[in-house]
Amino acid sequence: MKVNFSKRSNFVKASEIRELLKLTELPEVISFAGGLPAPELFPVQEMVEACETVLTESGMIALQYGTTEGYKPLRELTVEMMKKNGIHAAFTDVLITSGSQQGLDLTGKAFLDEGDLVFCESPTYLAAINAFQAYMPKFVEIPMDEDGMVMEELERLLMSGMRPKFIYTVPDFQNPSGRTMSLERRKRLMELADAYDIIIVEDNPYGELCFEGEKLPAIKHFDKDGRVIYLSTFSKTFSPGLRLGWVSAKEEILQKYVLFKQGTDLHTNLFAQMVLVAFVRSHDFQAHIRKIRDVYERRRNLMLQTIQEEFPKDIKVTNPQGGLFLWVELPEGLNSRELLVKCLKNNVAFVPGGSFFANGGRENTMRLNYSNMQEERIVDGIRRMAIVLKEEMGGHGAIEAAVTL
Amino acid sequence: MKVNFSKRSNFVKASEIRELLKLTELPEVISFAGGLPAPELFPVQEMVEACETVLTESGMIALQYGTTEGYKPLRELTVEMMKKNGIHAAFTDVLITSGSQQGLDLTGKAFLDEGDLVFCESPTYLAAINAFQAYMPKFVEIPMDEDGMVMEELERLLMSGMRPKFIYTVPDFQNPSGRTMSLERRKRLMELADAYDIIIVEDNPYGELCFEGEKLPAIKHFDKDGRVIYLSTFSKTFSPGLRLGWVSAKEEILQKYVLFKQGTDLHTNLFAQMVLVAFVRSHDFQAHIRKIRDVYERRRNLMLQTIQEEFPKDIKVTNPQGGLFLWVELPEGLNSRELLVKCLKNNVAFVPGGSFFANGGRENTMRLNYSNMQEERIVDGIRRMAIVLKEEMGGHGAIEAAVTL
């Protein structure tokens, strides 16, 4: 028999890297590849109590069908979380999603027809590319520097007449680069979006995990017309396994998301929504987030320090002020996919950076995750990588590195 | 500002009926409108134990990201469930979904391009229409009788040259009609699908809730080529709030679903998957399902009996052998949307049947749910409906009814 899939099915392919990275599940492999939170910080015992509270007090509600929009007290909690980022929303402006990944899928569904343009950072979040890809847009990559998306490049494209359905950005501690968009650029992005009447999709999963520097207001803080669609998640502050995220947007837009979500999965797990609320009601959520932040900051410091001590000198690495990831640029000509194969032989893994470019390329980059690895394994893993890098870069004229070796 | 949604956004509209039915949440309204399980049968106390077991034994796994395919022991459980329906699958043939609603959405994503044909029963499951609608197919309705989809009609369309991307069917205790496809027709459907090389999407949320008669094998039981995609759910046997369903299909197809699910929500709530497995391991799941079945059977009996006693005589009603719903056909010319408005004034509600026809029409039908209502309220509610019906049908020549009145 012949199976006739939809046209969009040709755009989603199993990734060879994902297959390679399955090897990272072996216990002997030190993996900087995932984007996973540190599981030892999950509030397991507190969850036992929260589950019992919810089931005892309202089990018949928690296990029944819920509303598509989400559990009202959880929507109210997201309003509080957003307030800290300078966003003033009502709970009716919020849709609870099955992880913020679903917010990305619903964004594609609500906005993208085949051939539409999506502007995104270069590099950008891999799973956002995957989510949008299913709606067959064309991606236009906007270059970044240490202050995030370069506004002159964005303006140049807009002035040339290009009109995206939306601009997708992760302004805080971006995945994969760890970079943060500066305050000035946030304002400028808003001005350009206003001037050219463009929607912004602001994806902020990591904003709560700010180690240092001033916490910047969300882009949505500067939004007067309701053109910013704001996505966030509890995956990095509570638990990814529960799949709880949210979308906040003005009514006209949110209403479409709600209708599409109805057709997609009816509603998000209601028990999980209620358990999270029960946890927040009886514990200090901010203190819990600070605990996570402190651990990740220590791990970032250690990874960065070890890289500076061990890696050949002509390798560049970002210095993220929060979040989960470091971004590494190797000298031109090096291919991180090939490096990964060699690193796996040394029982250490990372994600080759090429996958984070919507239109491919830039194979001399890599993403390193520090949140999910105990301190001594961080040092060990970076040293293992350094050995491979030094071997490789011998032929790239890195005399200093060769000397170190 | 002007918001440019995708073309598909024009196909999803807020339903006026859904708005009307919001009124049914008032406590004084007896609602036969929802499709909700009886919450008093949820295993609340057992859930407390299951949550504690999962968290205590493997909290760091349960709260972490999981695999897209789903938790292996839960996939194995679905294999056991399917075996009872004559389906022989391995756990690798199963993808855990966020409710079977997500199985419908992924089906649309994987198969449908704009203008593609979907064959479905007439009437069919409303939320399947919604899910597929987002991919802009054309629906072709196949008439039903008491034995389900009429095969002569299906064959006539196939012989005329029409080729759907798939045939969507709910063969067991269909939502909304309560009808079951006969054994002979199941075999015939498979023969036709084989002969014309067509995919079948078999949606079976209610199969476990069989009150009487022989339990028929799934259509997939007769599937030699892997052309049947089988969807099911734990919403009716355990809890809808947890959003746990599954898809079983051959590898070539399932692989696409997995890739699309990755982009859609990464994976289904892992904690919920593990809690369900913990419940099943320490309790008699089949006994739990029997308990549900017995209660629903009693409620069906009572609703049917009260309808026969109270409704005007020229109203037709199905006699479902399982599931959650009765289907009512009023005399031609009566409009159940208008009746709903009048019934709501009498504090009783149902879903007008027109919404269950993919291309609209048939406004003289209605769906009644009996699973979610206590016995005395069933009698009371049907009597309230009968009053409205008798008033309406006075002008429709229902002398017998008028006399009863």
PDB file of C-alpha atoms in Angstrom, chain A residues 1-10 12-15 18-19 22 25 35-45 47-49 51-52 55-56 59-69 98-99 101-105 108-114 116 125 127 130-131 134-136 165 197-199 225-227 233 235-236 238-243 250 252-253 255-257 259-272 275 372, chain B residues 1-10 12-15 18-19 22 25 35-45 47-49 51-52 55-56 59-69 98-99 101-105 108-114 116 125 127 130-131 134-136 165 197-199 225-227 233 235-236 238-243 250 252-253 255-257 259-272 275 372:
ATOM      1  CA  MET A   1       0.000   0.000   0.000  1.00  0.00           C
ATOM      2  CA  LYS A   2       1.057   3.547  -0.645  1.00  0.00           C
ATOM      3  CA  VAL A   3       0.663   6.092   2.158  1.00  0.00           C
ATOM      4  CA  ASN A   4      -0.127   9.603   0.929  1.00  0.00           C
ATOM      5  CA  PHE A   5       0.943  11.954   3.668  1.00  0.00           C
ATOM      6  CA  SER A   6       0.221  15.661   3.646  1.00  0.00           C
ATOM      7  CA  LYS A   7       2.649  17.968   1.904  1.00  0.00           C
ATOM      8  CA  ARG A   8       3.838  19.333   5.256  1.00  0.00           C
ATOM      9  CA  SER A   9       4.938  15.830   6.212  1.00  0.00           C
ATOM     10  CA  ASN A  10       7.850  16.235   3.813  1.00  0.00           C
ATOM     11  CA  VAL A  12       9.474  17.110   9.133  1.00  0.00           C
ATOM     12  CA  LYS A  13      12.275  14.613   9.092  1.00  0.00           C
ATOM     13  CA  ALA A  14      13.794  12.457  11.802  1.00  0.00           C
ATOM     14  CA  SER A  15      17.043  14.146  12.740  1.00  0.00           C
ATOM     15  CA  ARG A  18      18.612  13.097  17.594  1.00  0.00           C
ATOM     16  CA  GLU A  19      19.547   9.534  16.734  1.00  0.00           C
ATOM     17  CA  LYS A  22      20.227   8.741  21.966  1.00  0.00           C
ATOM     18  CA  GLU A  25      21.450   8.212  27.670  1.00  0.00           C
ATOM     19  CA  GLY A  35      18.028  21.297  27.756  1.00  0.00           C
ATOM     20  CA  LEU A  36      16.892  19.619  30.947  1.00  0.00           C
ATOM     21  CA  PRO A  37      16.463  21.183  34.372  1.00  0.00           C
ATOM     22  CA  ALA A  38      18.343  19.667  37.305  1.00  0.00           C
ATOM     23  CA  PRO A  39      15.999  16.915  38.549  1.00  0.00           C
ATOM     24  CA  GLU A  40      17.495  16.938  42.051  1.00  0.00           C
ATOM     25  CA  LEU A  41      15.829  20.343  42.491  1.00  0.00           C
ATOM     26  CA  PHE A  42      12.307  19.135  41.711  1.00  0.00           C
ATOM     27  CA  PRO A  43      10.099  19.618  44.789  1.00  0.00           C
ATOM     28  CA  VAL A  44       9.206  15.949  45.007  1.00  0.00           C
ATOM     29  CA  GLN A  45       8.043  15.781  48.629  1.00  0.00           C
ATOM     30  CA  MET A  47       4.389  17.482  45.201  1.00  0.00           C
ATOM     31  CA  VAL A  48       3.219  14.511  47.278  1.00  0.00           C
ATOM     32  CA  GLU A  49       1.458  16.937  49.607  1.00  0.00           C
ATOM     33  CA  CYS A  51      -1.352  15.975  45.004  1.00  0.00           C
ATOM     34  CA  GLU A  52      -3.016  14.835  48.206  1.00  0.00           C
ATOM     35  CA  LEU A  55      -7.368  15.080  45.297  1.00  0.00           C
ATOM     36  CA  THR A  56      -8.796  15.252  48.799  1.00  0.00           C
ATOM     37  CA  GLY A  59     -10.617  15.202  43.183  1.00  0.00           C
ATOM     38  CA  MET A  60     -13.882  15.055  41.254  1.00  0.00           C
ATOM     39  CA  ILE A  61     -13.051  18.356  39.592  1.00  0.00           C
ATOM     40  CA  ALA A  62      -9.326  17.696  39.065  1.00  0.00           C
ATOM     41  CA  LEU A  63      -9.896  14.400  37.246  1.00  0.00           C
ATOM     42  CA  GLN A  64     -12.807  15.650  35.125  1.00  0.00           C
ATOM     43  CA  TYR A  65     -12.675  17.525  31.806  1.00  0.00           C
ATOM     44  CA  GLY A  66     -11.660  21.156  32.279  1.00  0.00           C
ATOM     45  CA  THR A  67     -12.052  24.332  30.270  1.00  0.00           C
ATOM     46  CA  THR A  68      -9.847  24.949  27.260  1.00  0.00           C
ATOM     47  CA  GLU A  69      -8.670  28.299  28.634  1.00  0.00           C
ATOM     48  CA  SER A  98       0.547  21.942  27.269  1.00  0.00           C
ATOM     49  CA  GLY A  99       4.052  23.341  27.671  1.00  0.00           C
ATOM     50  CA  GLN A 101       5.893  24.174  22.906  1.00  0.00           C
ATOM     51  CA  GLN A 102       2.149  24.065  22.340  1.00  0.00           C
ATOM     52  CA  GLY A 103       2.115  27.867  22.324  1.00  0.00           C
ATOM     53  CA  LEU A 104       4.527  27.685  19.388  1.00  0.00           C
ATOM     54  CA  ASP A 105       2.390  25.148  17.536  1.00  0.00           C
ATOM     55  CA  GLY A 108       1.954  28.428  13.611  1.00  0.00           C
ATOM     56  CA  LYS A 109      -1.623  27.231  13.271  1.00  0.00           C
ATOM     57  CA  ALA A 110      -3.154  30.648  13.846  1.00  0.00           C
ATOM     58  CA  PHE A 111      -0.819  32.630  11.612  1.00  0.00           C
ATOM     59  CA  LEU A 112       1.090  30.651   9.021  1.00  0.00           C
ATOM     60  CA  ASP A 113       0.094  29.748   5.505  1.00  0.00           C
ATOM     61  CA  GLU A 114       2.508  28.021   3.161  1.00  0.00           C
ATOM     62  CA  ASP A 116       4.604  33.026   4.708  1.00  0.00           C
ATOM     63  CA  TYR A 125      15.300  27.729  19.273  1.00  0.00           C
ATOM     64  CA  ALA A 127      11.913  23.242  18.517  1.00  0.00           C
ATOM     65  CA  ASN A 130      10.120  22.379  14.141  1.00  0.00           C
ATOM     66  CA  ALA A 131       6.778  23.705  15.353  1.00  0.00           C
ATOM     67  CA  ALA A 134       4.674  22.075  10.023  1.00  0.00           C
ATOM     68  CA  TYR A 135       2.922  25.131   8.546  1.00  0.00           C
ATOM     69  CA  MET A 136       5.486  25.490   5.750  1.00  0.00           C
ATOM     70  CA  LYS A 165       3.709  37.103   9.609  1.00  0.00           C
ATOM     71  CA  ASP A 197       2.515  46.753  11.735  1.00  0.00           C
ATOM     72  CA  ILE A 198       4.136  43.404  12.547  1.00  0.00           C
ATOM     73  CA  ILE A 199       3.288  40.818  15.234  1.00  0.00           C
ATOM     74  CA  ASP A 225      -1.433  47.812  20.475  1.00  0.00           C
ATOM     75  CA  GLY A 226      -1.443  44.207  21.647  1.00  0.00           C
ATOM     76  CA  ARG A 227       0.893  43.092  18.893  1.00  0.00           C
ATOM     77  CA  THR A 233       6.340  28.009  30.843  1.00  0.00           C
ATOM     78  CA  SER A 235       9.057  23.777  32.828  1.00  0.00           C
ATOM     79  CA  LYS A 236      12.168  25.568  34.059  1.00  0.00           C
ATOM     80  CA  PHE A 238       8.735  23.808  38.489  1.00  0.00           C
ATOM     81  CA  SER A 239       8.634  20.685  36.320  1.00  0.00           C
ATOM     82  CA  PRO A 240       8.828  20.015  32.574  1.00  0.00           C
ATOM     83  CA  GLY A 241       7.191  16.592  32.974  1.00  0.00           C
ATOM     84  CA  LEU A 242       3.871  18.268  33.860  1.00  0.00           C
ATOM     85  CA  ARG A 243       3.794  20.181  30.537  1.00  0.00           C
ATOM     86  CA  LYS A 250      -4.989  40.325  23.282  1.00  0.00           C
ATOM     87  CA  GLU A 252      -8.822  38.867  19.233  1.00  0.00           C
ATOM     88  CA  ILE A 253      -5.694  36.717  18.995  1.00  0.00           C
ATOM     89  CA  GLN A 255      -9.648  33.664  20.984  1.00  0.00           C
ATOM     90  CA  LYS A 256      -8.182  31.983  17.883  1.00  0.00           C
ATOM     91  CA  TYR A 257      -5.640  30.147  20.001  1.00  0.00           C
ATOM     92  CA  LEU A 259     -10.420  27.580  19.331  1.00  0.00           C
ATOM     93  CA  PHE A 260      -7.394  25.842  17.847  1.00  0.00           C
ATOM     94  CA  LYS A 261      -6.446  24.378  21.203  1.00  0.00           C
ATOM     95  CA  GLN A 262      -9.959  22.931  21.501  1.00  0.00           C
ATOM     96  CA  GLY A 263      -9.357  20.965  18.319  1.00  0.00           C
ATOM     97  CA  THR A 264      -5.797  20.083  19.306  1.00  0.00           C
ATOM     98  CA  ASP A 265      -6.163  18.550  22.786  1.00  0.00           C
ATOM     99  CA  LEU A 266      -9.375  20.019  24.324  1.00  0.00           C
ATOM    100  CA  HIS A 267      -7.502  21.348  27.359  1.00  0.00           C
ATOM    101  CA  THR A 268      -4.309  20.952  29.374  1.00  0.00           C
ATOM    102  CA  ASN A 269      -4.118  18.310  32.140  1.00  0.00           C
ATOM    103  CA  LEU A 270      -6.304  19.840  34.837  1.00  0.00           C
ATOM    104  CA  PHE A 271      -4.908  17.819  37.732  1.00  0.00           C
ATOM    105  CA  ALA A 272      -1.395  19.101  36.923  1.00  0.00           C
ATOM    106  CA  VAL A 275      -1.290  20.620  41.751  1.00  0.00           C
ATOM    107  CA  ASN A 372      21.541  19.255  34.096  1.00  0.00           C
TER     108      ASN A 372
ATOM    109  CA  MET B   1      -3.507  47.252  13.797  1.00  0.00           C
ATOM    110  CA  LYS B   2      -4.672  44.573  11.434  1.00  0.00           C
ATOM    111  CA  VAL B   3      -4.137  40.934  12.412  1.00  0.00           C
ATOM    112  CA  ASN B   4      -3.514  38.631   9.448  1.00  0.00           C
ATOM    113  CA  PHE B   5      -4.417  35.166  10.581  1.00  0.00           C
ATOM    114  CA  SER B   6      -3.781  32.061   8.545  1.00  0.00           C
ATOM    115  CA  LYS B   7      -6.382  30.987   6.024  1.00  0.00           C
ATOM    116  CA  ARG B   8      -7.344  28.019   8.201  1.00  0.00           C
ATOM    117  CA  SER B   9      -8.307  30.444  10.957  1.00  0.00           C
ATOM    118  CA  ASN B  10     -11.403  31.314   8.940  1.00  0.00           C
ATOM    119  CA  VAL B  12     -12.639  27.710  13.070  1.00  0.00           C
ATOM    120  CA  LYS B  13     -15.393  29.771  14.581  1.00  0.00           C
ATOM    121  CA  ALA B  14     -16.666  30.125  18.125  1.00  0.00           C
ATOM    122  CA  SER B  15     -19.867  28.111  18.244  1.00  0.00           C
ATOM    123  CA  ARG B  18     -21.079  26.364  22.982  1.00  0.00           C
ATOM    124  CA  GLU B  19     -22.017  29.821  24.231  1.00  0.00           C
ATOM    125  CA  LYS B  22     -22.292  27.722  29.129  1.00  0.00           C
ATOM    126  CA  GLU B  25     -23.095  25.103  34.303  1.00  0.00           C
ATOM    127  CA  GLY B  35     -19.924  14.051  27.179  1.00  0.00           C
ATOM    128  CA  LEU B  36     -18.520  13.787  30.666  1.00  0.00           C
ATOM    129  CA  PRO B  37     -17.877  10.647  32.694  1.00  0.00           C
ATOM    130  CA  ALA B  38     -19.498  10.322  36.122  1.00  0.00           C
ATOM    131  CA  PRO B  39     -17.020  12.046  38.451  1.00  0.00           C
ATOM    132  CA  GLU B  40     -18.252  10.129  41.501  1.00  0.00           C
ATOM    133  CA  LEU B  41     -16.630   7.040  39.942  1.00  0.00           C
ATOM    134  CA  PHE B  42     -13.147   8.571  39.677  1.00  0.00           C
ATOM    135  CA  PRO B  43     -10.729   6.561  41.844  1.00  0.00           C
ATOM    136  CA  VAL B  44      -9.731   9.584  43.916  1.00  0.00           C
ATOM    137  CA  GLN B  45      -8.305   7.824  46.966  1.00  0.00           C
ATOM    138  CA  MET B  47      -4.964   8.286  42.904  1.00  0.00           C
ATOM    139  CA  VAL B  48      -3.573   9.715  46.164  1.00  0.00           C
ATOM    140  CA  GLU B  49      -1.692   6.467  46.702  1.00  0.00           C
ATOM    141  CA  CYS B  51       0.787   9.780  43.135  1.00  0.00           C
ATOM    142  CA  GLU B  52       2.710   9.080  46.313  1.00  0.00           C
ATOM    143  CA  LEU B  55       6.821  10.504  43.407  1.00  0.00           C
ATOM    144  CA  THR B  56       8.493   8.541  46.164  1.00  0.00           C
ATOM    145  CA  GLY B  59       9.911  11.598  41.333  1.00  0.00           C
ATOM    146  CA  MET B  60      13.021  12.823  39.544  1.00  0.00           C
ATOM    147  CA  ILE B  61      11.990  10.883  36.443  1.00  0.00           C
ATOM    148  CA  ALA B  62       8.265  11.640  36.623  1.00  0.00           C
ATOM    149  CA  LEU B  63       8.771  15.417  36.796  1.00  0.00           C
ATOM    150  CA  GLN B  64      11.499  15.546  34.125  1.00  0.00           C
ATOM    151  CA  TYR B  65      11.083  15.722  30.334  1.00  0.00           C
ATOM    152  CA  GLY B  66      10.027  12.381  28.883  1.00  0.00           C
ATOM    153  CA  THR B  67      10.213  10.782  25.471  1.00  0.00           C
ATOM    154  CA  THR B  68       7.786  11.818  22.754  1.00  0.00           C
ATOM    155  CA  GLU B  69       6.640   8.226  22.219  1.00  0.00           C
ATOM    156  CA  SER B  98      -2.540  14.140  25.139  1.00  0.00           C
ATOM    157  CA  GLY B  99      -6.026  12.671  24.994  1.00  0.00           C
ATOM    158  CA  GLN B 101      -8.225  14.451  20.655  1.00  0.00           C
ATOM    159  CA  GLN B 102      -4.527  14.933  19.960  1.00  0.00           C
ATOM    160  CA  GLY B 103      -4.562  11.726  17.918  1.00  0.00           C
ATOM    161  CA  LEU B 104      -7.185  13.389  15.725  1.00  0.00           C
ATOM    162  CA  ASP B 105      -5.138  16.566  15.361  1.00  0.00           C
ATOM    163  CA  GLY B 108      -5.051  15.904  10.269  1.00  0.00           C
ATOM    164  CA  LYS B 109      -1.490  17.165  10.357  1.00  0.00           C
ATOM    165  CA  ALA B 110       0.003  14.012   8.912  1.00  0.00           C
ATOM    166  CA  PHE B 111      -2.520  13.473   6.147  1.00  0.00           C
ATOM    167  CA  LEU B 112      -4.572  16.479   5.153  1.00  0.00           C
ATOM    168  CA  ASP B 113      -3.806  19.158   2.588  1.00  0.00           C
ATOM    169  CA  GLU B 114      -6.368  21.800   1.712  1.00  0.00           C
ATOM    170  CA  ASP B 116      -8.442  16.697   0.503  1.00  0.00           C
ATOM    171  CA  TYR B 125     -17.948  13.173  16.399  1.00  0.00           C
ATOM    172  CA  ALA B 127     -14.517  17.460  17.898  1.00  0.00           C
ATOM    173  CA  ASN B 130     -13.025  20.553  14.532  1.00  0.00           C
ATOM    174  CA  ALA B 131      -9.635  18.871  14.606  1.00  0.00           C
ATOM    175  CA  ALA B 134      -7.902  23.139  10.807  1.00  0.00           C
ATOM    176  CA  TYR B 135      -6.344  21.367   7.819  1.00  0.00           C
ATOM    177  CA  MET B 136      -9.083  22.502   5.452  1.00  0.00           C
ATOM    178  CA  LYS B 165      -7.280  10.658   2.405  1.00  0.00           C
ATOM    179  CA  ASP B 197      -6.135   1.385  -1.030  1.00  0.00           C
ATOM    180  CA  ILE B 198      -7.625   3.749   1.549  1.00  0.00           C
ATOM    181  CA  ILE B 199      -6.522   4.521   5.124  1.00  0.00           C
ATOM    182  CA  ASP B 225      -1.573  -4.078   5.474  1.00  0.00           C
ATOM    183  CA  GLY B 226      -1.406  -1.655   8.386  1.00  0.00           C
ATOM    184  CA  ARG B 227      -3.925   0.714   6.830  1.00  0.00           C
ATOM    185  CA  THR B 233      -8.161   6.981  25.345  1.00  0.00           C
ATOM    186  CA  SER B 235     -10.659   9.439  29.461  1.00  0.00           C
ATOM    187  CA  LYS B 236     -13.700   7.203  29.766  1.00  0.00           C
ATOM    188  CA  PHE B 238      -9.918   6.397  34.189  1.00  0.00           C
ATOM    189  CA  SER B 239      -9.914  10.202  34.021  1.00  0.00           C
ATOM    190  CA  PRO B 240     -10.359  12.753  31.238  1.00  0.00           C
ATOM    191  CA  GLY B 241      -8.630  15.475  33.280  1.00  0.00           C
ATOM    192  CA  LEU B 242      -5.293  13.671  32.895  1.00  0.00           C
ATOM    193  CA  ARG B 243      -5.478  13.819  29.069  1.00  0.00           C
ATOM    194  CA  LYS B 250       2.320   0.827  11.558  1.00  0.00           C
ATOM    195  CA  GLU B 252       5.878   4.298   8.648  1.00  0.00           C
ATOM    196  CA  ILE B 253       2.787   6.186   9.830  1.00  0.00           C
ATOM    197  CA  GLN B 255       6.940   7.786  12.858  1.00  0.00           C
ATOM    198  CA  LYS B 256       5.292  10.831  11.234  1.00  0.00           C
ATOM    199  CA  TYR B 257       2.933  11.198  14.174  1.00  0.00           C
ATOM    200  CA  LEU B 259       7.712  13.830  14.632  1.00  0.00           C
ATOM    201  CA  PHE B 260       4.627  16.034  14.523  1.00  0.00           C
ATOM    202  CA  LYS B 261       3.953  15.464  18.211  1.00  0.00           C
ATOM    203  CA  GLN B 262       7.513  16.590  18.973  1.00  0.00           C
ATOM    204  CA  GLY B 263       6.731  19.930  17.376  1.00  0.00           C
ATOM    205  CA  THR B 264       3.267  20.083  18.950  1.00  0.00           C
ATOM    206  CA  ASP B 265       3.922  19.533  22.663  1.00  0.00           C
ATOM    207  CA  LEU B 266       7.190  17.536  22.945  1.00  0.00           C
ATOM    208  CA  HIS B 267       5.517  14.764  24.943  1.00  0.00           C
ATOM    209  CA  THR B 268       2.485  13.958  27.087  1.00  0.00           C
ATOM    210  CA  ASN B 269       2.552  14.725  30.823  1.00  0.00           C
ATOM    211  CA  LEU B 270       4.906  12.029  32.131  1.00  0.00           C
ATOM    212  CA  PHE B 271       3.750  12.166  35.752  1.00  0.00           C
ATOM    213  CA  ALA B 272       0.179  11.439  34.644  1.00  0.00           C
ATOM    214  CA  VAL B 275       0.386   7.588  37.909  1.00  0.00           C
ATOM    215  CA  ASN B 372     -22.918  12.321  33.857  1.00  0.00           C
TER     216      ASN B 372
END
